[in-house]
PDB file of C-alpha atoms in Angstrom:
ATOM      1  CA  UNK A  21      80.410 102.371  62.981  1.00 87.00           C
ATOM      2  CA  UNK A  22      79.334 105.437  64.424  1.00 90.00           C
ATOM      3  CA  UNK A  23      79.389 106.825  68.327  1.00 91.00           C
ATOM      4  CA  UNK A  24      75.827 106.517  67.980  1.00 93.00           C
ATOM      5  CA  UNK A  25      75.752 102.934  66.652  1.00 93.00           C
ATOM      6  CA  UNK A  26      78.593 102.351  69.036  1.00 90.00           C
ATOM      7  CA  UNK A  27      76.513 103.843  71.976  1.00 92.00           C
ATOM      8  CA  UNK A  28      73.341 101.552  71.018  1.00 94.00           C
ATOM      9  CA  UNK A  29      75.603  98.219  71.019  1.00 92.00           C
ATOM     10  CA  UNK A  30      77.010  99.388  74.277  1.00 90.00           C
ATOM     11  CA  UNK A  31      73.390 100.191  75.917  1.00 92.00           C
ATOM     12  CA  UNK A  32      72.336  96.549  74.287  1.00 93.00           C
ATOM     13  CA  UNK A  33      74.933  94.617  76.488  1.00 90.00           C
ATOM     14  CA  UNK A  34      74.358  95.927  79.455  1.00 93.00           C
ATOM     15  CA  UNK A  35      70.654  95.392  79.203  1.00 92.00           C
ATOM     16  CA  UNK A  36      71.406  91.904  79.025  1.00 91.00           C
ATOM     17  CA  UNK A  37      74.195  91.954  81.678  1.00 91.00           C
ATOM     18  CA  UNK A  38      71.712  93.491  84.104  1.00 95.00           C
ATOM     19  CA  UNK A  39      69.009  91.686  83.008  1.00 94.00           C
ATOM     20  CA  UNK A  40      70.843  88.343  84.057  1.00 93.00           C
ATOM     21  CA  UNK A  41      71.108  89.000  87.766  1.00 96.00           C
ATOM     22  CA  UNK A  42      69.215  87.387  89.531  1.00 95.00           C
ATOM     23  CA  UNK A  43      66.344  89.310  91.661  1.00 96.00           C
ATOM     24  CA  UNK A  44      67.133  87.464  94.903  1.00 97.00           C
ATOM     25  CA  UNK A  45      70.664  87.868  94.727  1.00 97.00           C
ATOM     26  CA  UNK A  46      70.383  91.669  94.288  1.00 97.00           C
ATOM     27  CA  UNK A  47      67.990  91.651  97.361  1.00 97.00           C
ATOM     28  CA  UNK A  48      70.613  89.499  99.353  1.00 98.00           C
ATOM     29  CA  UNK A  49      72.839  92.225  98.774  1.00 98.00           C
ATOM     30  CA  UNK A  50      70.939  95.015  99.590  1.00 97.00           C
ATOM     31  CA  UNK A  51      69.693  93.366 102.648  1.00 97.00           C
ATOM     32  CA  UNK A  52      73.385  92.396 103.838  1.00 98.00           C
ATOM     33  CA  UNK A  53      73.833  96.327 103.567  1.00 98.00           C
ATOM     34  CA  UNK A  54      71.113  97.273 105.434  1.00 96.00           C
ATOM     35  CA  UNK A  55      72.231  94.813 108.045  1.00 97.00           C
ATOM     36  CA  UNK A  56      75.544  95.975 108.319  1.00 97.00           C
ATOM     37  CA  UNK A  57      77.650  98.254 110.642  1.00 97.00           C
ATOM     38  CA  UNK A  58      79.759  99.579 108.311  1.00 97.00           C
ATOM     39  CA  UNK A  59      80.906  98.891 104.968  1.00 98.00           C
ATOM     40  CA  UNK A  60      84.193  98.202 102.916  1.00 98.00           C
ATOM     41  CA  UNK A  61      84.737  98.240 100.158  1.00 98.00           C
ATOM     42  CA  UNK A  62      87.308  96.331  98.112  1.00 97.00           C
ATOM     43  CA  UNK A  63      88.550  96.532  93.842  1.00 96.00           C
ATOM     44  CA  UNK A  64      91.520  96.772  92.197  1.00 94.00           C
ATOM     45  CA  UNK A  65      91.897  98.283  88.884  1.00 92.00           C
ATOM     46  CA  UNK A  66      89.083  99.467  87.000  1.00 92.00           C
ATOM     47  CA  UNK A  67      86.976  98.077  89.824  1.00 92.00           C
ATOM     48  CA  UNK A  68      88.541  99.581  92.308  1.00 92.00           C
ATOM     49  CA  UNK A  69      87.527 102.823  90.344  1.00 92.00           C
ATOM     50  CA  UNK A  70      83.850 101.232  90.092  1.00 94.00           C
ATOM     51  CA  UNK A  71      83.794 100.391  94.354  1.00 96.00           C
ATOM     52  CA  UNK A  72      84.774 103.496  94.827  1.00 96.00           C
ATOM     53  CA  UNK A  73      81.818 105.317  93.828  1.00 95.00           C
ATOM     54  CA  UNK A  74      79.477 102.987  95.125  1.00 96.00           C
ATOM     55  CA  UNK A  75      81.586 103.415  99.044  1.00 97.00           C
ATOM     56  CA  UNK A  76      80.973 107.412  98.207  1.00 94.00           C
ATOM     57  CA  UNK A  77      76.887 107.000  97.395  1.00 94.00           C
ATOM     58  CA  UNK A  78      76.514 104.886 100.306  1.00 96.00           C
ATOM     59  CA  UNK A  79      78.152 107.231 102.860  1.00 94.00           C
ATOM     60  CA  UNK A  80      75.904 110.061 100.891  1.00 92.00           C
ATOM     61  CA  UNK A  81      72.936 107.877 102.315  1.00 92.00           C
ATOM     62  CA  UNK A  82      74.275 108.163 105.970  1.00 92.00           C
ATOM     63  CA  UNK A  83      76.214 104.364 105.565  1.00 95.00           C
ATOM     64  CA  UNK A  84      79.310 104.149 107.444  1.00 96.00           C
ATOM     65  CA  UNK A  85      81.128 102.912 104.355  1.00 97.00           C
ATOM     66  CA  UNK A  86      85.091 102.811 103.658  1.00 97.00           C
ATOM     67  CA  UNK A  87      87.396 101.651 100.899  1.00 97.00           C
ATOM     68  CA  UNK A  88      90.439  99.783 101.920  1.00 97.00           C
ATOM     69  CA  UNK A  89      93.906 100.264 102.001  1.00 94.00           C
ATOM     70  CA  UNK A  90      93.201 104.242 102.269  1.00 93.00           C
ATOM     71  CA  UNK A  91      94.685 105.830 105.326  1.00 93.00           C
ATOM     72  CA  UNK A  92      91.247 106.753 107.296  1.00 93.00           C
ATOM     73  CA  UNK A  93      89.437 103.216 106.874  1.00 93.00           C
ATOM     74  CA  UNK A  94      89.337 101.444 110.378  1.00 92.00           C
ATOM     75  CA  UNK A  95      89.255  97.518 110.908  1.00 95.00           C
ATOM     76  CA  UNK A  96      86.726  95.938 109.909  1.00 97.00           C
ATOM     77  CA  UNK A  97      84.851  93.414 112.453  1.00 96.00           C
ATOM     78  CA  UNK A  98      81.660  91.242 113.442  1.00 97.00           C
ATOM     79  CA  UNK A  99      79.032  93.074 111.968  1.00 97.00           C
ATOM     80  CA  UNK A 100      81.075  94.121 108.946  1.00 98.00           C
ATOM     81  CA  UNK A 101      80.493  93.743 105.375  1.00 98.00           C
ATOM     82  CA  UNK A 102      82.980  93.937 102.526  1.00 98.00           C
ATOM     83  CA  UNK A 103      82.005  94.522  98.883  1.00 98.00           C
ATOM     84  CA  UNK A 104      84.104  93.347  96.833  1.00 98.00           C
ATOM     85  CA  UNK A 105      84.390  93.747  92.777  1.00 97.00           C
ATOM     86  CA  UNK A 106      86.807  91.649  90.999  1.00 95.00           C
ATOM     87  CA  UNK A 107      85.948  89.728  87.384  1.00 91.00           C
ATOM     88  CA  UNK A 108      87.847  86.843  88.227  1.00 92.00           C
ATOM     89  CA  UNK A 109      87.358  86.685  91.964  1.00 94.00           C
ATOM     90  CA  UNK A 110      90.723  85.339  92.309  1.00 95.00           C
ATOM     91  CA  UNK A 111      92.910  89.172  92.880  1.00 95.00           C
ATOM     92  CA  UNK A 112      95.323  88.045  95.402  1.00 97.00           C
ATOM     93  CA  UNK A 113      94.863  91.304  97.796  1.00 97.00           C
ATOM     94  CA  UNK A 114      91.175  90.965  97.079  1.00 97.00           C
ATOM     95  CA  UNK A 115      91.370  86.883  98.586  1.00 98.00           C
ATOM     96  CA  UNK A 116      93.246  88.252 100.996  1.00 97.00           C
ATOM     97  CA  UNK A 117      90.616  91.022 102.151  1.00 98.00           C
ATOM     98  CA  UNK A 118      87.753  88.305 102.170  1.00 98.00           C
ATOM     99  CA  UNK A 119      89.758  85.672 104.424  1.00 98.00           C
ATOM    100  CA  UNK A 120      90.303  88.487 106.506  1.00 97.00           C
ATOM    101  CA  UNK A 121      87.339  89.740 106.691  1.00 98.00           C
ATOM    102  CA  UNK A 122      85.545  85.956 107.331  1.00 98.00           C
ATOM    103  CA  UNK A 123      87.800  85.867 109.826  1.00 97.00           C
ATOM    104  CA  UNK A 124      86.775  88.299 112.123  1.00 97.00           C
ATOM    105  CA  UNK A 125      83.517  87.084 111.557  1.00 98.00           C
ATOM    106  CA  UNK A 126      82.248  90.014 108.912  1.00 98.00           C
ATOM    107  CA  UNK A 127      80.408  88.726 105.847  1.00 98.00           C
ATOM    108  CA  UNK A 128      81.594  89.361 102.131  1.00 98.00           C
ATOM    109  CA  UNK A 129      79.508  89.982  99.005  1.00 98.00           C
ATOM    110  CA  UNK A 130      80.740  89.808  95.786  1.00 98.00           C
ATOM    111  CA  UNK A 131      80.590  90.882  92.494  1.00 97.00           C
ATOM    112  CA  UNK A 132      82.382  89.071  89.663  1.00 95.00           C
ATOM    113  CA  UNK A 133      81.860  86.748  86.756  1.00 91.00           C
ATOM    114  CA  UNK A 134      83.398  84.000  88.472  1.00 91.00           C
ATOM    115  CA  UNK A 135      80.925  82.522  91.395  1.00 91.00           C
ATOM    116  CA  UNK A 136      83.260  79.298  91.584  1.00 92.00           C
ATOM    117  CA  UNK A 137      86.333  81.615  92.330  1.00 95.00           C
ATOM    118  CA  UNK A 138      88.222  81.910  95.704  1.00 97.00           C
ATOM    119  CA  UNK A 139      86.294  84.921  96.813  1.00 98.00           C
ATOM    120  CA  UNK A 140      82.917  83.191  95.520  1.00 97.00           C
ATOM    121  CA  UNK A 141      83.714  80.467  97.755  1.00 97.00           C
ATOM    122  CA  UNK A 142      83.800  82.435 100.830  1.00 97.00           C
ATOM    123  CA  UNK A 143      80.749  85.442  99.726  1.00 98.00           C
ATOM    124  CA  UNK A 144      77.443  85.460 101.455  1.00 98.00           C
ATOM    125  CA  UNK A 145      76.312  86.665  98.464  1.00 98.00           C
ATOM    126  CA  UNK A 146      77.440  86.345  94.935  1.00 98.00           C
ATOM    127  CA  UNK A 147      76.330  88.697  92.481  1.00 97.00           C
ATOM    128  CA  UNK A 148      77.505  87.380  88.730  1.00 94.00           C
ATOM    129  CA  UNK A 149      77.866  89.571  86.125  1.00 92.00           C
ATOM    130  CA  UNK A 150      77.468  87.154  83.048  1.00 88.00           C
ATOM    131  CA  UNK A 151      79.982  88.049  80.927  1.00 85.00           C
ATOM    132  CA  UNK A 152      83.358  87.274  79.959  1.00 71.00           C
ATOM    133  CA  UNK A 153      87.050  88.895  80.767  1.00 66.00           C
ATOM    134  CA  UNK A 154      90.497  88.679  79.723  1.00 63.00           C
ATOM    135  CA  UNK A 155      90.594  86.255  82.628  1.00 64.00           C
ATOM    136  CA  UNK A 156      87.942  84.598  82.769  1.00 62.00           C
ATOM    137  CA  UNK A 157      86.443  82.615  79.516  1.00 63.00           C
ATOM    138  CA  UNK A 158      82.605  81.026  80.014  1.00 63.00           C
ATOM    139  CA  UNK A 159      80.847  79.394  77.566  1.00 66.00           C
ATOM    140  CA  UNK A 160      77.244  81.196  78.621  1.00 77.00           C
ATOM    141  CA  UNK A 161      78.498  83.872  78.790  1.00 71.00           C
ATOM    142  CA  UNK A 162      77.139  87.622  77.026  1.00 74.00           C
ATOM    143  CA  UNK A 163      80.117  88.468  74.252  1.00 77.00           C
ATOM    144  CA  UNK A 164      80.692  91.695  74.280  1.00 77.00           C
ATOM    145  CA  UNK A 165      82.200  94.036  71.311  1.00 78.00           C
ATOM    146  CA  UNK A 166      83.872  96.233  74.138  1.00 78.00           C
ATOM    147  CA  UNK A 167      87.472  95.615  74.712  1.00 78.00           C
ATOM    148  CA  UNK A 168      88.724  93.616  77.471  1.00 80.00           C
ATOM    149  CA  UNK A 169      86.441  93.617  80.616  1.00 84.00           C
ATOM    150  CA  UNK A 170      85.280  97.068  79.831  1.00 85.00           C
ATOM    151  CA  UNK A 171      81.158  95.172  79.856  1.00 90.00           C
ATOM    152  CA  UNK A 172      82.141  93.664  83.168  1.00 90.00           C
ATOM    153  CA  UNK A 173      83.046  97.268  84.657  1.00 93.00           C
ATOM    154  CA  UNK A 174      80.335  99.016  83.068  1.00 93.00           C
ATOM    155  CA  UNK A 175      77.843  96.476  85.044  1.00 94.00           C
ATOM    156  CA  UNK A 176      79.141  96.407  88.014  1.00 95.00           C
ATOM    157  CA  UNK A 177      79.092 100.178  88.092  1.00 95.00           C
ATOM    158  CA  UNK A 178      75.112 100.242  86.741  1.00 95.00           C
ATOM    159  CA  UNK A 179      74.670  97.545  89.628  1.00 96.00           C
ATOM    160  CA  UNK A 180      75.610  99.275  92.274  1.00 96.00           C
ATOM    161  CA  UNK A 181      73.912 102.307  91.460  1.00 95.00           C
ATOM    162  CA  UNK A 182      70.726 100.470  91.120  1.00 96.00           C
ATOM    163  CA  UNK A 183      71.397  99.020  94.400  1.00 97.00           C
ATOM    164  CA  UNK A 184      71.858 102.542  95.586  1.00 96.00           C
ATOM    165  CA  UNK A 185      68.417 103.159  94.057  1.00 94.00           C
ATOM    166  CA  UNK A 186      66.522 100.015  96.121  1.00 96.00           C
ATOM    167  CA  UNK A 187      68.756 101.180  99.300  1.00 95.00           C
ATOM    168  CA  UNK A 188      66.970 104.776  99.275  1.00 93.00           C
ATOM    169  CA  UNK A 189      63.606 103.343  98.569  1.00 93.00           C
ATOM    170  CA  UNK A 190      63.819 100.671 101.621  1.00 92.00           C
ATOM    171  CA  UNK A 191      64.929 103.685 103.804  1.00 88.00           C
ATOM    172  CA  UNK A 192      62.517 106.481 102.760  1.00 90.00           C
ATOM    173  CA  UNK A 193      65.179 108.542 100.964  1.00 84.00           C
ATOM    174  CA  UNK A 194      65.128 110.564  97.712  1.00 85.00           C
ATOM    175  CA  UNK A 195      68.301 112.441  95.968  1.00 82.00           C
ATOM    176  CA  UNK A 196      67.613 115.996  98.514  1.00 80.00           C
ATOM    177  CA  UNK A 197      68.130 113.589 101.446  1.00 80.00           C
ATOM    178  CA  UNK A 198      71.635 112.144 100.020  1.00 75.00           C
ATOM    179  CA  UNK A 199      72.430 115.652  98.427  1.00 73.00           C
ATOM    180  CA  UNK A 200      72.810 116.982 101.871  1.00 70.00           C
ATOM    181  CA  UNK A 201      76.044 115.088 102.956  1.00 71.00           C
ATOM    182  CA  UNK A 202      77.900 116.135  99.891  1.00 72.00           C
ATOM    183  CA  UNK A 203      81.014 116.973  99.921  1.00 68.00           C
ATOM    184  CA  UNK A 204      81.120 121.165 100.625  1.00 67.00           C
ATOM    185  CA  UNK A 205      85.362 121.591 100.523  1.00 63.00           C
ATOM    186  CA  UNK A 206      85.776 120.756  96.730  1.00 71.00           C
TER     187      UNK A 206
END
């Protein structure tokens, strides 16, 4: 195969990733945002990479929005949320970060393709990206050519920028609005 044939298999998974979440849950999760005081966010490995991006768009909106375990994020309390992205929902820091989280009395949404894992268990929203990963074998699941969770990452990152996208329109924004709080010491 080609990079172009290879690029059209690639854009045909993740239409049917994306395609397979369900419109309620994605509006849970935007509305969990747009209820909360601040937000963390939570991934390890290539979803840590993923959460990382979406904690930078949402502070470009005017969110208060951290990523834990860096040095400047504060404690998270009542009135909290923490995103977290993990395919197996199961990351032992990650568990960790939800029970802590409930705990203080915050609320947790999470993205994974396990919504019977640990994490799952304790989310106020669950946002299933239905495919499988090294870790996690389902027999509905989308099979992806990709190697390891590679679909998994790619659609959690697509997610969360379309969440970005309903965020700005149930707040009036566009891309000038957001532009203005970009970083200006690169």
């Amino acid at each position: 195969m080609n990079n172009q044939e290879y690029g059209k298999m690639v854009i045909e998974e993740l239409s049917q990733t994306l395609a397979s979440i369900p419109t309620a849950d994605a509006d849970k999760f935007v509305a969990l945002i747009n209820e909360a005081d601040e937000v963390f966010c939570a991934g390890a490995g290539r979803s840590g990479f993923q959460i990382k991006g979406f904690a930078m768009r949402l502070m470009h909106m005017g969110v208060h929005s951290y990523v834990v375990g860096e040095t400047t994020t504060p404690n998270i309390k009542e009135g909290g949320l923490l995103v977290v992205c993990s395919g197996s929902g199961e990351t032992k820091s990650l568990v960790n970060h939800a029970q802590k989280a409930k705990e203080m009395g915050a609320k947790v949404a999470l993205i994974t393709t396990n919504v019977e894992s640990t994490i799952g268990q304790l989310a106020d929203v669950v946002i299933v990206i239905n495919t499988a990963s090294p870790k996690v074998q389902k027999q509905d699941a989308i099979i992806s050519h990709q190697p390891m969770a590679s679909l998994f990452e790619q659609s959690e990152g697509i997610f969360m920028d379309i969440v970005i996208m309903m965020l700005m329109d149930s707040k009036g924004m566009d891309a000038d609005t957001m532009y203005g709080r970009h970083a200006n010491m690169e």
